[in-house]
Coordinates of C-alpha atoms in Angstrom, one line a residue:
Chain C
M19 CA 0.0 0.0 0.0
S20 CA 1.2 3.5 -0.9
A21 CA 2.1 5.8 2.0
V22 CA -0.1 8.4 0.3
R23 CA -3.7 7.7 -0.7
T24 CA -5.5 10.0 -3.0
F25 CA -9.2 10.6 -3.3
T26 CA -11.3 12.8 -5.5
V27 CA -14.6 14.2 -4.6
H28 CA -16.9 15.3 -7.4
L29 CA -20.2 17.0 -7.1
T30 CA -23.2 15.0 -8.4
I31 CA -25.3 18.1 -8.4
P32 CA -24.6 21.1 -10.7
D33 CA -21.2 22.5 -10.0
N34 CA -21.7 26.3 -9.9
E35 CA -18.0 26.9 -9.4
A36 CA -17.2 24.9 -12.6
F37 CA -19.9 26.8 -14.4
T38 CA -18.4 30.1 -13.3
A39 CA -15.0 29.0 -14.4
L40 CA -16.4 28.1 -17.8
E41 CA -18.1 31.5 -18.1
T42 CA -14.9 33.3 -17.1
L43 CA -12.7 31.4 -19.4
A44 CA -15.1 32.2 -22.2
R45 CA -14.8 35.9 -21.3
L46 CA -11.1 35.5 -21.5
G47 CA -11.3 33.9 -24.9
V48 CA -10.1 30.5 -23.9
P49 CA -12.0 28.0 -26.0
V50 CA -13.5 25.5 -23.5
D51 CA -16.9 23.9 -23.8
R52 CA -17.1 22.0 -20.5
V53 CA -15.3 22.2 -17.2
I54 CA -15.1 19.4 -14.6
R55 CA -13.9 20.3 -11.2
A56 CA -13.1 18.1 -8.2
D57 CA -11.6 18.3 -4.8
V58 CA -8.5 16.2 -4.4
W59 CA -7.6 15.0 -1.0
Q60 CA -4.3 13.3 -0.3
F61 CA -3.7 11.5 2.9
E62 CA -0.2 10.7 4.1
L63 CA -0.3 7.7 6.3
D64 CA 1.8 6.9 9.4
G65 CA 0.0 3.9 10.7
D66 CA -3.0 1.8 10.3
A67 CA -5.7 4.0 8.8
G68 CA -8.2 1.1 8.7
D69 CA -10.9 1.5 6.1
L70 CA -9.8 5.0 5.1
A71 CA -12.5 5.4 2.5
A72 CA -15.2 4.7 5.0
T73 CA -13.6 7.1 7.5
I74 CA -13.5 9.8 4.9
G75 CA -17.0 9.1 4.0
S76 CA -18.0 10.0 7.6
F77 CA -16.4 13.4 7.3
E78 CA -19.1 15.6 5.9
T79 CA -16.6 18.4 5.4
I80 CA -15.0 16.2 2.8
F81 CA -17.9 14.1 1.5
N82 CA -21.6 14.4 1.6
P83 CA -23.3 11.4 0.1
N84 CA -26.3 13.5 -0.9
K85 CA -24.2 15.5 -3.3
H86 CA -20.8 14.0 -3.8
R87 CA -19.1 11.0 -5.4
L88 CA -16.0 9.7 -3.7
Q89 CA -13.4 7.9 -5.7
E90 CA -9.9 6.6 -4.8
R91 CA -7.2 7.2 -7.3
S92 CA -4.4 4.7 -7.9
Q93 CA -2.0 7.5 -8.8
E94 CA -0.7 10.4 -6.7
R95 CA -0.5 12.5 -9.8
P96 CA -3.1 14.1 -12.1
E97 CA -4.4 11.9 -14.9
A98 CA -3.6 12.8 -18.5
G99 CA -5.6 16.0 -19.4
E100 CA -6.1 16.9 -15.8
V101 CA -4.4 19.8 -13.9
W102 CA -4.3 20.2 -10.2
I103 CA -4.0 23.6 -8.5
A104 CA -2.2 23.5 -5.2
V105 CA -0.9 26.0 -2.8
R106 CA 2.8 26.6 -3.2
D107 CA 4.9 25.7 -0.2
E108 CA 1.8 24.3 1.5
T109 CA 2.0 23.3 5.1
P110 CA -0.1 20.1 5.2
A111 CA -3.0 19.9 7.6
T112 CA -3.2 17.3 10.3
R113 CA -6.9 17.6 10.9
V114 CA -10.1 18.1 9.0
A115 CA -12.7 20.3 10.6
G116 CA -10.7 20.1 13.9
R117 CA -10.7 16.3 13.9
P118 CA -7.7 14.1 13.3
I119 CA -8.0 11.1 11.0
P120 CA -6.6 7.9 12.6
G121 CA -3.4 6.7 10.9
V122 CA -3.1 9.9 8.9
R123 CA -0.2 12.4 9.6
A124 CA -0.6 14.9 6.8
I125 CA -3.5 16.0 4.6
R126 CA -3.2 18.0 1.4
R127 CA -6.0 19.4 -0.6
R128 CA -5.9 20.4 -4.3
T129 CA -8.4 21.4 -6.9
S130 CA -8.7 19.2 -10.0
W131 CA -9.7 20.8 -13.3
R132 CA -10.5 19.1 -16.5
L133 CA -11.3 21.2 -19.5
L134 CA -13.2 19.6 -22.4
D135 CA -14.0 20.6 -25.9
A136 CA -17.4 20.2 -27.6
S137 CA -16.7 16.6 -28.4
G138 CA -16.0 15.8 -24.8
D139 CA -12.3 15.4 -25.4
D140 CA -9.6 17.1 -23.4
V141 CA -8.7 20.5 -24.9
P142 CA -5.2 20.8 -26.4
P143 CA -2.4 21.4 -23.9
D144 CA -1.9 24.9 -25.1
V145 CA -5.5 25.8 -24.3
R146 CA -5.2 24.2 -20.9
T147 CA -2.0 26.2 -20.3
R148 CA -3.8 29.4 -21.2
A149 CA -6.6 28.6 -18.9
V150 CA -4.2 28.0 -16.1
E151 CA -2.1 31.0 -16.7
T152 CA -4.9 33.5 -17.2
F153 CA -7.3 32.3 -14.6
L154 CA -7.1 29.0 -12.8
C155 CA -3.8 29.5 -11.0
N156 CA -2.4 32.6 -9.3
P157 CA 1.3 32.0 -9.5
A158 CA 1.9 34.3 -6.6
F159 CA 0.9 31.5 -4.2
Q160 CA -0.3 28.6 -6.3
V161 CA 1.3 26.0 -8.5
A162 CA -0.3 24.0 -11.4
I163 CA 0.5 20.3 -11.4
S164 CA -0.1 18.2 -14.5
Chain F
M6 CA -19.6 70.0 -8.7
S7 CA -18.1 67.3 -6.6
A8 CA -16.2 64.4 -8.0
R9 CA -18.3 61.5 -9.0
V10 CA -17.3 58.1 -7.6
A11 CA -18.7 54.8 -8.7
V12 CA -19.0 52.1 -6.1
L13 CA -19.1 48.9 -8.0
V14 CA -21.5 46.1 -6.9
F15 CA -20.9 42.5 -7.9
P16 CA -23.1 39.5 -7.0
G17 CA -22.1 39.0 -3.4
T18 CA -20.8 42.5 -2.6
N19 CA -22.0 43.4 0.9
S20 CA -20.3 46.6 1.9
E21 CA -21.5 49.0 -0.7
D22 CA -24.0 51.0 1.4
E23 CA -21.6 51.9 4.2
T24 CA -18.9 52.7 1.6
V25 CA -21.2 55.1 -0.3
R26 CA -22.2 56.6 3.1
A27 CA -18.6 57.3 4.0
L28 CA -17.8 58.7 0.6
R29 CA -20.8 61.0 0.7
A30 CA -20.0 62.1 4.2
V31 CA -16.7 63.6 2.9
G32 CA -18.5 65.4 0.1
L33 CA -18.1 63.0 -2.8
D34 CA -20.9 62.3 -5.3
A35 CA -21.0 58.5 -4.8
A36 CA -23.3 56.1 -6.5
L37 CA -23.7 52.4 -6.9
V38 CA -23.0 50.8 -10.3
H39 CA -24.1 47.2 -10.6
W40 CA -22.4 44.4 -12.6
S41 CA -24.9 44.6 -15.4
E42 CA -24.1 48.3 -16.0
P43 CA -20.5 48.5 -17.3
D44 CA -21.5 51.3 -19.7
A45 CA -22.4 53.5 -16.8
L46 CA -18.9 53.7 -15.6
A47 CA -17.7 56.2 -18.1
R48 CA -19.4 59.1 -16.3
F49 CA -17.4 58.7 -13.1
D50 CA -14.1 60.3 -12.0
A51 CA -13.0 57.5 -9.7
Y52 CA -13.9 54.0 -8.7
V53 CA -14.2 52.1 -5.4
L54 CA -14.5 48.4 -5.2
P55 CA -16.1 47.6 -1.9
G56 CA -16.0 44.5 0.3
G57 CA -18.0 41.3 0.3
F58 CA -17.7 38.1 -1.6
A59 CA -18.1 38.7 -5.3
Y60 CA -19.3 35.6 -7.1
E61 CA -19.0 33.7 -3.8
D62 CA -15.2 34.1 -4.2
R63 CA -15.4 31.1 -6.4
I64 CA -12.0 29.8 -7.7
R65 CA -10.1 32.4 -5.6
A66 CA -11.1 35.5 -3.7
G67 CA -11.7 38.3 -6.2
A68 CA -10.6 36.2 -9.2
V69 CA -13.9 36.0 -11.1
A70 CA -14.8 39.6 -10.5
A71 CA -11.3 40.7 -11.7
H72 CA -12.3 39.4 -15.1
D73 CA -15.9 40.6 -15.0
A74 CA -17.1 42.9 -17.7
L75 CA -17.6 45.6 -15.1
M76 CA -13.9 45.5 -14.4
Q77 CA -12.7 46.1 -17.9
P78 CA -13.4 49.9 -17.9
V79 CA -12.0 50.2 -14.4
I80 CA -8.8 48.4 -15.5
A81 CA -8.5 50.7 -18.5
A82 CA -9.1 53.8 -16.4
A83 CA -6.6 52.7 -13.8
Q84 CA -4.0 52.3 -16.5
A85 CA -4.8 55.9 -17.6
G86 CA -4.2 57.2 -14.1
T87 CA -7.8 57.3 -12.7
F88 CA -8.0 56.7 -8.9
V89 CA -9.2 53.2 -8.0
L90 CA -9.6 52.1 -4.4
G91 CA -10.3 48.5 -3.4
I92 CA -11.4 47.6 0.1
C93 CA -11.2 44.0 1.2
N94 CA -12.8 42.0 -1.5
G95 CA -12.1 44.9 -3.8
A96 CA -8.4 44.7 -2.8
Q97 CA -8.4 41.0 -3.7
M98 CA -9.8 41.9 -7.1
L99 CA -7.1 44.5 -7.7
A100 CA -4.4 42.0 -6.8
E101 CA -6.0 39.3 -9.1
A102 CA -6.3 41.8 -11.9
G103 CA -2.6 42.6 -11.5
L104 CA -3.2 46.3 -10.8
V105 CA -1.5 46.0 -7.4
P106 CA 1.4 45.9 -6.9
G107 CA 1.3 46.5 -10.6
T108 CA 4.8 45.2 -11.2
G109 CA 3.7 42.8 -14.0
P110 CA 1.4 42.8 -17.0
V111 CA -2.3 43.5 -16.2
G112 CA -4.2 40.3 -15.8
R113 CA -1.1 38.4 -14.5
P114 CA -1.1 38.7 -10.8
T115 CA 2.3 38.9 -9.0
A116 CA 0.9 38.9 -5.5
A117 CA -2.3 37.7 -3.8
F118 CA -4.3 38.1 -0.7
A119 CA -4.4 34.4 0.1
P120 CA -6.2 32.5 2.9
N121 CA -5.3 33.7 6.4
A122 CA -2.6 31.8 8.1
S123 CA -5.2 30.7 10.7
G124 CA -7.3 29.1 7.9
R125 CA -10.3 30.9 9.3
F126 CA -12.3 34.0 8.6
Q127 CA -11.1 36.7 11.1
A128 CA -13.0 39.8 12.3
V129 CA -10.9 42.0 14.5
H130 CA -10.5 45.7 15.1
V131 CA -7.1 47.0 13.8
H132 CA -5.1 50.1 13.1
V133 CA -3.1 50.6 9.9
R134 CA -0.2 53.0 9.5
L135 CA 0.8 54.8 6.4
A136 CA 4.0 53.1 5.5
V137 CA 5.1 55.3 2.6
P138 CA 5.7 59.0 2.3
P139 CA 2.3 60.7 1.8
E140 CA 3.4 62.1 -1.6
R141 CA 3.9 58.4 -2.8
L142 CA 0.1 58.0 -2.7
P143 CA -1.7 60.6 -4.9
I144 CA -4.9 58.7 -4.3
L145 CA -4.9 59.9 -0.7
A146 CA -4.1 63.6 -0.2
G147 CA -3.4 65.4 3.1
L148 CA -2.5 62.4 5.2
A149 CA 0.2 63.1 7.7
R150 CA 3.4 61.1 7.5
G151 CA 2.8 57.8 9.4
A152 CA -0.9 58.5 9.7
V153 CA -2.8 55.9 11.7
I154 CA -6.3 54.8 10.6
P155 CA -8.6 52.6 12.6
A156 CA -10.5 49.9 10.7
W157 CA -12.1 46.5 11.0
A158 CA -10.3 43.6 9.4
A159 CA -13.0 41.1 8.4
H160 CA -11.7 38.5 5.9
G161 CA -10.8 35.0 5.3
D162 CA -8.3 35.8 2.6
G163 CA -6.2 38.7 3.6
R164 CA -2.7 37.4 3.9
L165 CA -0.3 39.0 1.4
V166 CA 1.7 36.3 -0.4
A167 CA 4.2 36.7 -3.2
P168 CA 7.5 35.1 -4.2
P169 CA 10.4 36.4 -2.2
E170 CA 11.8 38.5 -5.0
E171 CA 8.4 40.2 -5.5
L172 CA 8.1 40.9 -1.8
A173 CA 11.5 42.5 -1.9
R174 CA 10.3 44.6 -4.8
I175 CA 7.1 45.6 -3.0
E176 CA 9.1 46.8 -0.1
R177 CA 11.9 48.4 -2.0
D178 CA 9.8 50.3 -4.5
G179 CA 7.2 51.7 -2.1
H180 CA 4.2 49.4 -2.9
L181 CA 3.7 48.7 0.8
A182 CA 1.2 51.5 1.4
F183 CA -0.1 50.6 4.9
V184 CA 1.0 48.1 7.5
Y185 CA -0.8 46.8 10.6
A186 CA 0.0 48.9 13.7
D187 CA -1.3 49.7 17.1
A188 CA -3.2 52.9 17.9
A189 CA 0.0 54.7 18.4
G190 CA 1.4 53.6 15.1
E191 CA 3.8 51.0 16.5
P192 CA 4.2 47.9 14.4
V193 CA 2.2 44.8 15.3
P194 CA 2.1 41.5 13.5
A195 CA -0.6 41.2 10.8
P196 CA -3.5 39.3 12.3
N197 CA -3.8 37.2 9.1
G198 CA -0.1 36.4 8.8
A199 CA 0.4 38.7 5.8
A200 CA 4.0 39.0 4.5
L201 CA 5.6 42.4 5.5
D202 CA 2.6 42.8 7.9
A203 CA 1.0 44.4 4.9
A204 CA -2.5 45.9 5.2
A205 CA -2.5 47.7 1.8
L206 CA -0.6 47.8 -1.5
C207 CA -0.5 50.4 -4.2
N208 CA 0.6 50.5 -7.8
P209 CA 3.7 52.2 -9.1
A210 CA 2.0 55.6 -9.5
G211 CA 0.2 55.5 -6.2
T212 CA -3.2 55.9 -8.0
V213 CA -4.5 52.4 -7.3
L214 CA -4.8 51.3 -3.6
A215 CA -5.9 47.9 -2.3
I216 CA -6.5 47.9 1.4
M217 CA -7.7 44.8 3.3
P218 CA -9.2 46.2 6.5
H219 CA -12.4 48.3 6.2
P220 CA -12.0 51.9 7.2
E221 CA -15.7 52.5 6.3
R222 CA -16.6 50.2 9.2
D223 CA -14.9 52.6 11.6
A224 CA -16.2 55.7 10.0
W225 CA -18.6 56.7 12.9
T226 CA -18.0 56.5 16.6
F227 CA -20.7 53.9 17.2
Q228 CA -18.6 51.5 15.0
H229 CA -15.3 52.2 16.8
L230 CA -13.7 49.9 19.3
G231 CA -12.2 52.0 22.1
A232 CA -12.7 54.1 25.1
D233 CA -14.0 57.1 23.1
R234 CA -16.9 55.0 22.0
A235 CA -17.8 53.8 25.5
D236 CA -17.8 57.4 26.6
T237 CA -20.5 58.2 24.1
H238 CA -23.1 55.8 25.5
G239 CA -26.5 57.5 25.4
D240 CA -25.2 60.5 23.6
Q241 CA -26.6 60.3 20.1
A242 CA -24.8 63.2 18.7
R243 CA -21.4 61.9 19.8
T244 CA -22.2 58.3 18.9
L245 CA -23.0 59.4 15.3
A246 CA -19.9 61.6 15.1
P247 CA -17.2 60.8 12.6
S248 CA -14.7 58.3 13.7
G249 CA -11.1 57.7 12.7
G250 CA -11.8 55.8 9.6
I251 CA -13.5 58.8 8.0
A252 CA -10.0 60.4 7.7
F253 CA -9.2 57.8 5.1
F254 CA -12.1 58.8 2.9
A255 CA -11.4 62.5 3.6
A256 CA -8.0 61.9 2.1
F257 CA -9.5 60.2 -0.9
A258 CA -11.9 63.1 -1.3
R259 CA -9.1 65.7 -1.1
A260 CA -7.3 63.8 -3.8
L261 CA -10.3 64.2 -6.0
G262 CA -10.4 67.9 -5.4
V263 CA -12.9 68.2 -2.5
A264 CA -12.0 70.8 0.1
V265 CA -12.2 68.6 3.2
P266 CA -10.6 70.1 6.3
A267 CA -7.6 68.1 7.6

């Protein structure tokens, strides 16, 4: 088992933030037809975390079954076509909503963005780069991971 | 005729009324302009971006509003030298738009007001001290060197962050307009963990100012936190008297040609 486990949390209801991003990218002239956003949670383990997915599922701050879909990733990096926005020089959290997670020593949160064209395919890399540089990432304190 | 000042309202702005009230109190002709009215901005002499949570602060605080259609005339005017003041959420917009510190291309931010070091929204009474020579800030006229202004800090994203070389530039080139201080003007740590204990940044010309705490929320004595407020209990005239924050708006009005007594 990896020392880091990565989960994504997608909204199953309309994602207003993704819609706003789409609208803003359009205003900036970045040709994107659909935006998919997700929260990425990475848990660095230091012991027996038990059934971590079930534990996370009980943290409503992370996951609400009425509006979220929780998925564990096999990789600690973004998938092809995906970009993660993270805080530069981030100090990992040790708690979520004031509560520690058993067996977890560090928690990192990123935002996943996936930008699609009208066919549902990932936009070309140069379009994704424009979206990141003009809007999705403030390089003063964030980094884009792809 | 007094200078006309537009107070911009985005979805989620929540400090527009008290900002207009403070501007009018110092003799400015202030009016609200909503996000659906960008064409209305042309008839104003200066712009104020008030506090709140524009577009729910989606993506990042101020990021969506910075690219809103309503901001485009403001950005163009700022580049032409028009005074633009951003308070709290407005300050975040100016940073996201790249207008402050203004050391890079417009639209490419070089600094940010990022989430507080505490990770929480903080509401605390503060004082800010003018950290540059008064002549460095044409947007505020008549402030004394080292002037101290009371205000309320009320934000979740007020921590100045930037790469080390940019922070050095901000300090060296006089972009650090106000720092957190005590009532006597002595330095105190920024409550939000801001680099340089920064409370406000300005652009190279000193015509665009982004301040995180709200001076308009300490513009009258009943809003103030201090012994002078307690002394006014039951005295309506004194309770409604101008407080220290109004000095900030008086300086803005003087910069716009209004004869406001010092």
